[in-house]
PDB file of C-alpha atoms in Angstrom:
ATOM      1  CA  UNK A  12       0.000   0.000   0.000  1.00  0.00           C
ATOM      2  CA  UNK A  13       1.365   3.410  -0.856  1.00  0.00           C
ATOM      3  CA  UNK A  14       2.280   5.720   2.009  1.00  0.00           C
ATOM      4  CA  UNK A  15      -0.265   8.366   0.937  1.00  0.00           C
ATOM      5  CA  UNK A  16      -3.046   5.767   0.892  1.00  0.00           C
ATOM      6  CA  UNK A  17      -2.038   4.570   4.356  1.00  0.00           C
ATOM      7  CA  UNK A  18      -2.046   8.135   5.696  1.00  0.00           C
ATOM      8  CA  UNK A  19      -5.437   8.804   4.114  1.00  0.00           C
ATOM      9  CA  UNK A  20      -6.874   5.582   5.568  1.00  0.00           C
ATOM     10  CA  UNK A  21      -5.602   6.508   9.022  1.00  0.00           C
ATOM     11  CA  UNK A  22      -7.025  10.011   8.752  1.00  0.00           C
ATOM     12  CA  UNK A  23     -10.415   8.654   7.698  1.00  0.00           C
ATOM     13  CA  UNK A  24     -10.458   6.146  10.549  1.00  0.00           C
ATOM     14  CA  UNK A  25      -9.490   8.772  13.114  1.00  0.00           C
ATOM     15  CA  UNK A  26     -11.762  11.385  11.547  1.00  0.00           C
ATOM     16  CA  UNK A  27     -14.807   9.173  12.008  1.00  0.00           C
ATOM     17  CA  UNK A  28     -14.192   8.800  15.709  1.00  0.00           C
ATOM     18  CA  UNK A  29     -15.799  11.053  18.280  1.00  0.00           C
ATOM     19  CA  UNK A  30     -15.257  10.690  21.988  1.00  0.00           C
ATOM     20  CA  UNK A  31     -15.478  12.184  25.424  1.00  0.00           C
ATOM     21  CA  UNK A  32     -12.793  12.599  28.056  1.00  0.00           C
ATOM     22  CA  UNK A  33     -11.999   9.923  30.547  1.00  0.00           C
ATOM     23  CA  UNK A  34     -11.414  10.908  34.137  1.00  0.00           C
ATOM     24  CA  UNK A  35      -8.144   9.799  35.686  1.00  0.00           C
ATOM     25  CA  UNK A  36      -8.597   8.977  39.333  1.00  0.00           C
ATOM     26  CA  UNK A  37      -5.250   7.910  40.697  1.00  0.00           C
ATOM     27  CA  UNK A  38      -1.575   7.930  39.778  1.00  0.00           C
ATOM     28  CA  UNK A  39       0.364   4.656  40.023  1.00  0.00           C
ATOM     29  CA  UNK A  40       1.533   4.042  43.565  1.00  0.00           C
ATOM     30  CA  UNK A  41      -0.071   7.279  44.766  1.00  0.00           C
ATOM     31  CA  UNK A  42      -3.844   7.114  44.913  1.00  0.00           C
ATOM     32  CA  UNK A  43      -6.172  10.061  44.334  1.00  0.00           C
ATOM     33  CA  UNK A  44      -4.627  13.042  42.544  1.00  0.00           C
ATOM     34  CA  UNK A  45      -5.915  16.517  41.618  1.00  0.00           C
ATOM     35  CA  UNK A  46      -5.711  17.960  38.119  1.00  0.00           C
ATOM     36  CA  UNK A  47      -3.806  21.234  37.826  1.00  0.00           C
ATOM     37  CA  UNK A  48      -4.099  23.419  34.759  1.00  0.00           C
ATOM     38  CA  UNK A  49      -6.203  22.847  31.706  1.00  0.00           C
ATOM     39  CA  UNK A  50      -6.571  19.715  29.621  1.00  0.00           C
ATOM     40  CA  UNK A  51      -4.726  19.616  26.296  1.00  0.00           C
ATOM     41  CA  UNK A  52      -5.792  17.387  23.415  1.00  0.00           C
ATOM     42  CA  UNK A  53      -4.164  15.217  20.794  1.00  0.00           C
ATOM     43  CA  UNK A  54      -5.999  15.669  17.535  1.00  0.00           C
ATOM     44  CA  UNK A  55      -6.176  17.268  14.131  1.00  0.00           C
ATOM     45  CA  UNK A  56      -8.738  18.901  11.841  1.00  0.00           C
ATOM     46  CA  UNK A  57     -11.272  19.349  14.643  1.00  0.00           C
ATOM     47  CA  UNK A  58     -10.992  15.762  15.850  1.00  0.00           C
ATOM     48  CA  UNK A  59      -9.717  14.755  19.299  1.00  0.00           C
ATOM     49  CA  UNK A  60      -8.253  11.345  20.057  1.00  0.00           C
ATOM     50  CA  UNK A  61      -6.541  11.672  23.428  1.00  0.00           C
ATOM     51  CA  UNK A  62      -6.366  13.983  26.419  1.00  0.00           C
ATOM     52  CA  UNK A  63      -3.234  15.213  28.192  1.00  0.00           C
ATOM     53  CA  UNK A  64      -3.365  16.375  31.810  1.00  0.00           C
ATOM     54  CA  UNK A  65      -1.109  17.385  34.678  1.00  0.00           C
ATOM     55  CA  UNK A  66      -1.858  16.294  38.224  1.00  0.00           C
ATOM     56  CA  UNK A  67      -0.541  16.842  41.722  1.00  0.00           C
ATOM     57  CA  UNK A  68      -0.718  14.324  44.511  1.00  0.00           C
ATOM     58  CA  UNK A  69       1.457  12.555  47.074  1.00  0.00           C
ATOM     59  CA  UNK A  70       3.785  15.580  47.046  1.00  0.00           C
ATOM     60  CA  UNK A  71       4.563  15.113  43.339  1.00  0.00           C
ATOM     61  CA  UNK A  72       3.617  16.233  39.824  1.00  0.00           C
ATOM     62  CA  UNK A  73       2.368  13.716  37.272  1.00  0.00           C
ATOM     63  CA  UNK A  74       1.791  13.926  33.513  1.00  0.00           C
ATOM     64  CA  UNK A  75      -0.907  11.740  31.990  1.00  0.00           C
ATOM     65  CA  UNK A  76      -2.220  10.823  28.552  1.00  0.00           C
ATOM     66  CA  UNK A  77      -5.401   8.865  27.912  1.00  0.00           C
ATOM     67  CA  UNK A  78      -6.406   7.681  24.445  1.00  0.00           C
ATOM     68  CA  UNK A  79     -10.169   7.788  24.247  1.00  0.00           C
ATOM     69  CA  UNK A  80     -12.014   4.480  24.281  1.00  0.00           C
ATOM     70  CA  UNK A  81     -13.679   5.134  20.931  1.00  0.00           C
ATOM     71  CA  UNK A  82     -10.224   5.390  19.316  1.00  0.00           C
ATOM     72  CA  UNK A  83      -8.807   2.426  21.205  1.00  0.00           C
ATOM     73  CA  UNK A  84     -11.857   0.182  20.779  1.00  0.00           C
ATOM     74  CA  UNK A  85     -12.114   1.179  17.110  1.00  0.00           C
ATOM     75  CA  UNK A  86      -8.744  -0.458  16.448  1.00  0.00           C
ATOM     76  CA  UNK A  87      -6.907   2.707  15.380  1.00  0.00           C
ATOM     77  CA  UNK A  88      -3.111   2.350  15.191  1.00  0.00           C
ATOM     78  CA  UNK A  89      -1.481   4.617  17.771  1.00  0.00           C
ATOM     79  CA  UNK A  90       1.354   4.733  20.265  1.00  0.00           C
ATOM     80  CA  UNK A  91       1.714   7.117  23.193  1.00  0.00           C
ATOM     81  CA  UNK A  92       5.460   7.330  22.639  1.00  0.00           C
ATOM     82  CA  UNK A  93       6.333   9.251  25.798  1.00  0.00           C
ATOM     83  CA  UNK A  94       4.973  11.336  28.637  1.00  0.00           C
ATOM     84  CA  UNK A  95       6.924  13.607  31.011  1.00  0.00           C
ATOM     85  CA  UNK A  96       6.904  16.758  33.134  1.00  0.00           C
ATOM     86  CA  UNK A  97       8.603  19.860  31.702  1.00  0.00           C
ATOM     87  CA  UNK A  98      10.193  22.448  34.019  1.00  0.00           C
ATOM     88  CA  UNK A  99      10.049  26.163  33.111  1.00  0.00           C
ATOM     89  CA  UNK A 100      11.685  29.305  34.520  1.00  0.00           C
ATOM     90  CA  UNK A 101       8.347  31.154  34.260  1.00  0.00           C
ATOM     91  CA  UNK A 102       4.997  31.078  32.460  1.00  0.00           C
ATOM     92  CA  UNK A 103       6.546  33.330  29.807  1.00  0.00           C
ATOM     93  CA  UNK A 104       9.636  31.199  29.155  1.00  0.00           C
ATOM     94  CA  UNK A 105      10.193  30.128  25.569  1.00  0.00           C
ATOM     95  CA  UNK A 106      11.721  26.718  26.263  1.00  0.00           C
ATOM     96  CA  UNK A 107      11.681  24.339  29.224  1.00  0.00           C
ATOM     97  CA  UNK A 108      14.939  24.007  31.140  1.00  0.00           C
ATOM     98  CA  UNK A 109      14.259  20.470  32.306  1.00  0.00           C
ATOM     99  CA  UNK A 110      12.319  17.333  31.494  1.00  0.00           C
ATOM    100  CA  UNK A 111      11.714  14.771  34.237  1.00  0.00           C
ATOM    101  CA  UNK A 112       9.584  11.719  34.943  1.00  0.00           C
ATOM    102  CA  UNK A 113       9.935  10.297  31.426  1.00  0.00           C
ATOM    103  CA  UNK A 114       7.951   7.159  30.708  1.00  0.00           C
ATOM    104  CA  UNK A 115       7.718   5.493  27.301  1.00  0.00           C
ATOM    105  CA  UNK A 116       4.539   3.879  26.051  1.00  0.00           C
ATOM    106  CA  UNK A 117       3.762   0.788  24.004  1.00  0.00           C
ATOM    107  CA  UNK A 118       1.753   0.314  20.824  1.00  0.00           C
ATOM    108  CA  UNK A 119      -1.963   0.877  21.586  1.00  0.00           C
ATOM    109  CA  UNK A 120      -1.351   1.527  25.293  1.00  0.00           C
ATOM    110  CA  UNK A 121      -4.507   3.387  26.248  1.00  0.00           C
ATOM    111  CA  UNK A 122      -3.304   5.068  29.448  1.00  0.00           C
ATOM    112  CA  UNK A 123       0.212   6.291  30.294  1.00  0.00           C
ATOM    113  CA  UNK A 124       1.468   8.117  33.404  1.00  0.00           C
ATOM    114  CA  UNK A 125       4.822   9.809  33.834  1.00  0.00           C
ATOM    115  CA  UNK A 126       6.903   9.027  36.852  1.00  0.00           C
ATOM    116  CA  UNK A 127       6.053  11.179  39.847  1.00  0.00           C
ATOM    117  CA  UNK A 128       8.363  14.203  40.037  1.00  0.00           C
ATOM    118  CA  UNK A 129       9.378  16.424  42.950  1.00  0.00           C
ATOM    119  CA  UNK A 130       8.570  19.617  41.031  1.00  0.00           C
ATOM    120  CA  UNK A 131       5.576  21.120  42.858  1.00  0.00           C
ATOM    121  CA  UNK A 132       7.555  24.295  43.614  1.00  0.00           C
ATOM    122  CA  UNK A 133       8.545  24.684  39.918  1.00  0.00           C
ATOM    123  CA  UNK A 134       6.656  25.990  36.914  1.00  0.00           C
ATOM    124  CA  UNK A 135       5.635  22.807  35.065  1.00  0.00           C
ATOM    125  CA  UNK A 136       3.623  21.425  32.165  1.00  0.00           C
ATOM    126  CA  UNK A 137       2.712  17.919  31.045  1.00  0.00           C
ATOM    127  CA  UNK A 138       4.224  16.932  27.674  1.00  0.00           C
ATOM    128  CA  UNK A 139       3.271  14.008  25.433  1.00  0.00           C
ATOM    129  CA  UNK A 140       4.364  12.618  22.080  1.00  0.00           C
ATOM    130  CA  UNK A 141       1.542  10.531  20.563  1.00  0.00           C
ATOM    131  CA  UNK A 142       1.972   8.735  17.234  1.00  0.00           C
ATOM    132  CA  UNK A 143      -1.074   8.065  15.029  1.00  0.00           C
ATOM    133  CA  UNK A 144       0.823   5.719  12.732  1.00  0.00           C
ATOM    134  CA  UNK A 145       1.176   8.559  10.215  1.00  0.00           C
ATOM    135  CA  UNK A 146       2.108  11.594  12.341  1.00  0.00           C
ATOM    136  CA  UNK A 147       3.683  12.215  15.737  1.00  0.00           C
ATOM    137  CA  UNK A 148       1.756  14.852  17.682  1.00  0.00           C
ATOM    138  CA  UNK A 149       3.623  16.848  20.344  1.00  0.00           C
ATOM    139  CA  UNK A 150       1.222  18.229  22.929  1.00  0.00           C
ATOM    140  CA  UNK A 151       1.709  20.090  26.206  1.00  0.00           C
ATOM    141  CA  UNK A 152      -0.630  21.468  28.805  1.00  0.00           C
ATOM    142  CA  UNK A 153      -0.460  25.049  30.005  1.00  0.00           C
ATOM    143  CA  UNK A 154       2.414  26.024  32.298  1.00  0.00           C
ATOM    144  CA  UNK A 155       1.459  26.019  35.982  1.00  0.00           C
ATOM    145  CA  UNK A 156       3.503  27.902  38.599  1.00  0.00           C
TER     146      UNK A 156
END
């Protein structure tokens, strides 16, 4: 199959999918956590396939990506390649100065948490790289200080 046909097929499959957010309840080894900042989304052309959030709990920050059930159950090819916490000097900084808590995902892994990071006193964002099989999307939440 030609690459362009594969990309088009993936876009059609993902474009037909609509979904709602899932609610994360607890980080691994931590228990209940509280979302900080806004939710960011993986998607394209008005479609959303996954949500990206930042949480605090157990004295740590956590980054989280959840691929919506309609995408996962529909058999779409995807990989949450990585999730991590970015550290920033301020909300107005142009680039993060640090990246911590890196966790790598597996093919069609629906839920992926970063490692817990001791960055609650830093400005932070959650960062995710999510691969649709045709494109890698790089998504971050807003910076929280």
